[in-house]
Amino acid sequence: MEFKLSEDHLAIQKLAKDFAAKQIAPKAAELDEKAEFPSENVKKMAELGFMGMMIPTDLGGVGLDTLAYVLVLEEICAACASTGVTMSVNNSLFLGPIFKFGNDAQKKKYIPEFAQGKKLGAYALSEPGSGSDAAALQTTATLRGNKYILNGTKNFITNGPHADAMIIFTTLDKTKKHKGIAAFIVEKGFKGFSVGKVEKKLGIRASSTSSVILDSCEVPAENRLGEEGEGFKIAMSTLDSGRIGIATQALGIGRAAFEFSTKYATQREAFGQTISQFQAIQAKISDMAVQLDAARLLVWRAAWMKDRGLPIIKEAAMAKLFASEAATFVTKEAVQVLGGYGYIREYPVERFFRDAKITEIYEGTSEIQRLVIAREVLKELTK
Ligand code: CAA
């Protein structure tokens, strides 16, 4: 077993760290305050190839592996979690399924511009009435001639207002439950597509989230991704990879909070010494450090396994569950270390605290991750 990163991985990590510190971090608080989408950051990340990291070069990506992707994403998220999720959704939830399940024509048509960051993608599974129970979705697709007609509303779509295209999951036949689901690549310009309500959020305020309305939306039949009835498996398998990205986002947020609060503890004085000299603070520092290290190991293992084509359902869910709960723990402790200064906007720790919470919710709540893990563990036991 090798715990050391290769020279190439260290180089991309350093590149991302320097870039994030210089270009992303300085604007993060302002973007959060204004709830402003980080368009400039997306452009700059695109120049470095970060919007299509795992796409081969002949399709416009930079052809790196998942480990390289999580190393970069951790740095971006440590600087600005809103920018990080924008990158993650384009890479994992939009490009991922087209690359894995798309036919040659779909790959050629959709991957290059999105991988180069000239266009932005999204993923639309959730609906007002179905979140955790994804198979209960109600958006319909009906084949009419050479087009499918889509009707319904999708909810909480990350990148929704800014996306040029998205993967939309629909049902062809509700009686078939998950076996009736089909996925489509839908462009924002298709007739009957519109962006609905833009959400105001607790955290990741600079990331854009909206509903999407499909009012007899006309989608060419050639834009169906995979076979009819294959949509649920495409959705689930895409989320397996996506969950590694959200686990990484959690890790980045948690690390930023840890670094800031630990440094603060070495500078702030109380009762004649720096607060880092008190055991109460040292216990927090060690608990935060252990949580983050364990989270990173789970994230890197899941990425390593994905790069080797191994099944990652359980490992991706474990990484997401642990890292997201670590992030909420660490950011809460970081606020506590700073005391009153942790609670005000002048310091970034309250932003980290607000940003961390969503990682326990989107791309599958902690409750769903526990369900997925338990199912896999029980399956292994009965093998
Ligand atoms: N990969 C491939 N296939 C899978 C799979 C996976 N990971 N998980 C399940 N399947 C297959 C099963 O094998 C089964 O296939 P068969 O019919 O051939 O046997 C089929 O799918 C149905 O599986 P289940 O019986 O397990 O389905 P279920 O209805 O009990 O639900 C669930 C499973 C795990 C609860 C699932 O609904 C789930 O993950 N829910 C959470 C949804 C979620 O994460 N939503 C996030 C929204 S996206 C988002 O947040 C994006 C954003 O903008 C950031």
PDB file of N, CA and C and ligand atoms in Angstrom, residues 89 93 123 125-126 131-132 134-135 156 158 178-179 232-233 236-237 239-240 243 313 362-364 368 371-372 375, ligand 1:
ATOM      1  N   VAL A  89     -20.413  19.654 -10.192  1.00  0.00           N
ATOM      2  CA  VAL A  89     -21.610  19.237 -10.940  1.00  0.00           C
ATOM      3  C   VAL A  89     -21.294  19.109 -12.436  1.00  0.00           C
ATOM      4  N   LEU A  93     -21.614  15.220 -12.539  1.00  0.00           N
ATOM      5  CA  LEU A  93     -23.030  14.933 -12.774  1.00  0.00           C
ATOM      6  C   LEU A  93     -23.484  15.207 -14.202  1.00  0.00           C
ATOM      7  N   TYR A 123     -27.679  18.719 -13.566  1.00  0.00           N
ATOM      8  CA  TYR A 123     -28.249  17.375 -13.397  1.00  0.00           C
ATOM      9  C   TYR A 123     -29.586  17.538 -12.691  1.00  0.00           C
ATOM     10  N   LEU A 125     -32.652  15.637 -11.164  1.00  0.00           N
ATOM     11  CA  LEU A 125     -33.317  14.409 -10.716  1.00  0.00           C
ATOM     12  C   LEU A 125     -34.446  14.756  -9.739  1.00  0.00           C
ATOM     13  N   SER A 126     -34.126  15.572  -8.713  1.00  0.00           N
ATOM     14  CA  SER A 126     -35.098  15.879  -7.652  1.00  0.00           C
ATOM     15  C   SER A 126     -36.300  16.655  -8.189  1.00  0.00           C
ATOM     16  N   GLY A 131     -37.338  13.610  -3.389  1.00  0.00           N
ATOM     17  CA  GLY A 131     -35.922  13.915  -3.174  1.00  0.00           C
ATOM     18  C   GLY A 131     -35.195  12.619  -2.913  1.00  0.00           C
ATOM     19  N   SER A 132     -35.282  12.133  -1.653  1.00  0.00           N
ATOM     20  CA  SER A 132     -34.614  10.872  -1.293  1.00  0.00           C
ATOM     21  C   SER A 132     -35.204   9.698  -2.069  1.00  0.00           C
ATOM     22  N   ALA A 134     -35.954   8.867  -5.043  1.00  0.00           N
ATOM     23  CA  ALA A 134     -35.746   9.362  -6.415  1.00  0.00           C
ATOM     24  C   ALA A 134     -36.616   8.638  -7.441  1.00  0.00           C
ATOM     25  N   ALA A 135     -36.907   7.357  -7.203  1.00  0.00           N
ATOM     26  CA  ALA A 135     -37.680   6.577  -8.187  1.00  0.00           C
ATOM     27  C   ALA A 135     -39.135   7.027  -8.267  1.00  0.00           C
ATOM     28  N   PHE A 156     -34.408  22.211  -6.964  1.00  0.00           N
ATOM     29  CA  PHE A 156     -33.076  22.304  -6.349  1.00  0.00           C
ATOM     30  C   PHE A 156     -31.969  21.932  -7.333  1.00  0.00           C
ATOM     31  N   THR A 158     -28.712  22.499  -8.989  1.00  0.00           N
ATOM     32  CA  THR A 158     -27.457  23.252  -8.886  1.00  0.00           C
ATOM     33  C   THR A 158     -27.019  23.659 -10.291  1.00  0.00           C
ATOM     34  N   HIS A 178     -39.101   2.417 -10.983  1.00  0.00           N
ATOM     35  CA  HIS A 178     -37.751   2.801 -11.449  1.00  0.00           C
ATOM     36  C   HIS A 178     -37.437   2.242 -12.839  1.00  0.00           C
ATOM     37  N   LYS A 179     -38.132   1.172 -13.210  1.00  0.00           N
ATOM     38  CA  LYS A 179     -37.869   0.566 -14.526  1.00  0.00           C
ATOM     39  C   LYS A 179     -38.496   1.367 -15.674  1.00  0.00           C
ATOM     40  N   PHE A 232     -32.878   5.160 -14.278  1.00  0.00           N
ATOM     41  CA  PHE A 232     -32.626   5.128 -12.835  1.00  0.00           C
ATOM     42  C   PHE A 232     -31.202   4.654 -12.545  1.00  0.00           C
ATOM     43  N   LYS A 233     -30.774   3.652 -13.305  1.00  0.00           N
ATOM     44  CA  LYS A 233     -29.400   3.171 -13.086  1.00  0.00           C
ATOM     45  C   LYS A 233     -28.381   4.242 -13.464  1.00  0.00           C
ATOM     46  N   MET A 236     -28.359   6.682 -10.533  1.00  0.00           N
ATOM     47  CA  MET A 236     -27.690   6.160  -9.334  1.00  0.00           C
ATOM     48  C   MET A 236     -26.186   6.044  -9.536  1.00  0.00           C
ATOM     49  N   SER A 237     -25.804   5.510 -10.688  1.00  0.00           N
ATOM     50  CA  SER A 237     -24.377   5.329 -10.933  1.00  0.00           C
ATOM     51  C   SER A 237     -23.674   6.684 -11.023  1.00  0.00           C
ATOM     52  N   LEU A 239     -24.606   9.338  -9.386  1.00  0.00           N
ATOM     53  CA  LEU A 239     -24.501   9.860  -8.015  1.00  0.00           C
ATOM     54  C   LEU A 239     -23.375   9.186  -7.241  1.00  0.00           C
ATOM     55  N   ASP A 240     -23.075   7.929  -7.554  1.00  0.00           N
ATOM     56  CA  ASP A 240     -21.934   7.283  -6.877  1.00  0.00           C
ATOM     57  C   ASP A 240     -20.674   8.125  -7.076  1.00  0.00           C
ATOM     58  N   ARG A 243     -20.948  11.652  -5.440  1.00  0.00           N
ATOM     59  CA  ARG A 243     -20.785  11.676  -3.978  1.00  0.00           C
ATOM     60  C   ARG A 243     -19.318  11.803  -3.572  1.00  0.00           C
ATOM     61  N   ILE A 313     -20.055   1.862  -4.881  1.00  0.00           N
ATOM     62  CA  ILE A 313     -21.329   2.285  -4.263  1.00  0.00           C
ATOM     63  C   ILE A 313     -21.127   2.524  -2.763  1.00  0.00           C
ATOM     64  N   TYR A 362     -27.332  17.379  -0.020  1.00  0.00           N
ATOM     65  CA  TYR A 362     -27.477  17.095  -1.456  1.00  0.00           C
ATOM     66  C   TYR A 362     -26.648  15.886  -1.908  1.00  0.00           C
ATOM     67  N   GLU A 363     -27.017  15.414  -3.097  1.00  0.00           N
ATOM     68  CA  GLU A 363     -26.479  14.156  -3.658  1.00  0.00           C
ATOM     69  C   GLU A 363     -26.664  12.992  -2.679  1.00  0.00           C
ATOM     70  N   GLY A 364     -27.784  13.029  -1.957  1.00  0.00           N
ATOM     71  CA  GLY A 364     -28.136  11.971  -1.018  1.00  0.00           C
ATOM     72  C   GLY A 364     -27.846  12.390   0.408  1.00  0.00           C
ATOM     73  N   ILE A 368     -29.746   8.669   3.703  1.00  0.00           N
ATOM     74  CA  ILE A 368     -29.700   7.808   2.505  1.00  0.00           C
ATOM     75  C   ILE A 368     -28.326   7.132   2.386  1.00  0.00           C
ATOM     76  N   LEU A 371     -28.363   4.191   4.547  1.00  0.00           N
ATOM     77  CA  LEU A 371     -29.184   3.126   3.950  1.00  0.00           C
ATOM     78  C   LEU A 371     -28.384   2.388   2.862  1.00  0.00           C
ATOM     79  N   VAL A 372     -27.711   3.161   2.020  1.00  0.00           N
ATOM     80  CA  VAL A 372     -26.925   2.566   0.928  1.00  0.00           C
ATOM     81  C   VAL A 372     -25.796   1.704   1.502  1.00  0.00           C
ATOM     82  N   ARG A 375     -27.165  -1.531   3.105  1.00  0.00           N
ATOM     83  CA  ARG A 375     -27.584  -2.500   2.075  1.00  0.00           C
ATOM     84  C   ARG A 375     -26.377  -3.221   1.488  1.00  0.00           C
TER      85      ARG A 375
HETATM   86  N1  CAA B   1     -25.710   1.930  -9.457  1.00  0.00           N
HETATM   87  C1  CAA B   1     -26.382   1.230 -10.392  1.00  0.00           C
HETATM   88  N2  CAA B   1     -27.617   0.713 -10.176  1.00  0.00           N
HETATM   89  C2  CAA B   1     -28.178   0.936  -8.966  1.00  0.00           C
HETATM   90  C3  CAA B   1     -27.521   1.653  -7.950  1.00  0.00           C
HETATM   91  C4  CAA B   1     -26.230   2.168  -8.229  1.00  0.00           C
HETATM   92  N3  CAA B   1     -25.564   2.855  -7.314  1.00  0.00           N
HETATM   93  N4  CAA B   1     -28.314   1.727  -6.868  1.00  0.00           N
HETATM   94  C5  CAA B   1     -29.424   1.048  -7.173  1.00  0.00           C
HETATM   95  N5  CAA B   1     -29.346   0.570  -8.434  1.00  0.00           N
HETATM   96  C6  CAA B   1     -30.310  -0.267  -9.152  1.00  0.00           C
HETATM   97  C7  CAA B   1     -30.622  -1.517  -8.317  1.00  0.00           C
HETATM   98  O1  CAA B   1     -29.702  -2.539  -8.606  1.00  0.00           O
HETATM   99  C8  CAA B   1     -32.022  -1.853  -8.782  1.00  0.00           C
HETATM  100  O2  CAA B   1     -31.937  -2.505 -10.040  1.00  0.00           O
HETATM  101  P1  CAA B   1     -32.889  -3.758 -10.451  1.00  0.00           P
HETATM  102  O3  CAA B   1     -34.242  -3.221 -10.647  1.00  0.00           O
HETATM  103  O4  CAA B   1     -32.265  -4.258 -11.719  1.00  0.00           O
HETATM  104  O5  CAA B   1     -32.798  -4.736  -9.314  1.00  0.00           O
HETATM  105  C9  CAA B   1     -32.639  -0.489  -9.044  1.00  0.00           C
HETATM  106  O6  CAA B   1     -31.556   0.424  -9.241  1.00  0.00           O
HETATM  107  C10 CAA B   1     -33.510   0.010  -7.892  1.00  0.00           C
HETATM  108  O7  CAA B   1     -32.698   0.063  -6.759  1.00  0.00           O
HETATM  109  P2  CAA B   1     -33.262   0.139  -5.287  1.00  0.00           P
HETATM  110  O8  CAA B   1     -34.289  -0.943  -5.102  1.00  0.00           O
HETATM  111  O9  CAA B   1     -32.111   0.190  -4.368  1.00  0.00           O
HETATM  112  O10 CAA B   1     -34.030   1.532  -5.329  1.00  0.00           O
HETATM  113  P3  CAA B   1     -34.772   2.334  -4.189  1.00  0.00           P
HETATM  114  O11 CAA B   1     -35.963   2.963  -4.787  1.00  0.00           O
HETATM  115  O12 CAA B   1     -34.932   1.479  -2.968  1.00  0.00           O
HETATM  116  O13 CAA B   1     -33.809   3.601  -3.872  1.00  0.00           O
HETATM  117  C11 CAA B   1     -32.006   4.890  -3.081  1.00  0.00           C
HETATM  118  C12 CAA B   1     -32.519   3.605  -3.764  1.00  0.00           C
HETATM  119  C13 CAA B   1     -30.593   4.526  -2.699  1.00  0.00           C
HETATM  120  C14 CAA B   1     -32.783   5.306  -1.857  1.00  0.00           C
HETATM  121  C15 CAA B   1     -32.023   6.012  -4.145  1.00  0.00           C
HETATM  122  O14 CAA B   1     -33.330   6.418  -4.431  1.00  0.00           O
HETATM  123  C16 CAA B   1     -31.199   7.208  -3.749  1.00  0.00           C
HETATM  124  O15 CAA B   1     -29.971   7.221  -3.885  1.00  0.00           O
HETATM  125  N6  CAA B   1     -31.869   8.305  -3.276  1.00  0.00           N
HETATM  126  C17 CAA B   1     -31.206   9.541  -3.036  1.00  0.00           C
HETATM  127  C18 CAA B   1     -31.298  10.410  -4.248  1.00  0.00           C
HETATM  128  C19 CAA B   1     -30.273  11.486  -4.273  1.00  0.00           C
HETATM  129  O16 CAA B   1     -29.124  11.265  -3.922  1.00  0.00           O
HETATM  130  N7  CAA B   1     -30.672  12.652  -4.751  1.00  0.00           N
HETATM  131  C20 CAA B   1     -29.784  13.717  -4.897  1.00  0.00           C
HETATM  132  C21 CAA B   1     -30.304  14.631  -5.923  1.00  0.00           C
HETATM  133  S1  CAA B   1     -29.118  15.172  -7.020  1.00  0.00           S
HETATM  134  C22 CAA B   1     -28.352  16.507  -6.329  1.00  0.00           C
HETATM  135  O17 CAA B   1     -28.413  16.751  -5.169  1.00  0.00           O
HETATM  136  C23 CAA B   1     -27.560  17.191  -7.334  1.00  0.00           C
HETATM  137  C24 CAA B   1     -27.161  18.577  -7.155  1.00  0.00           C
HETATM  138  O18 CAA B   1     -27.710  19.449  -7.773  1.00  0.00           O
HETATM  139  C25 CAA B   1     -25.912  18.870  -6.408  1.00  0.00           C
END
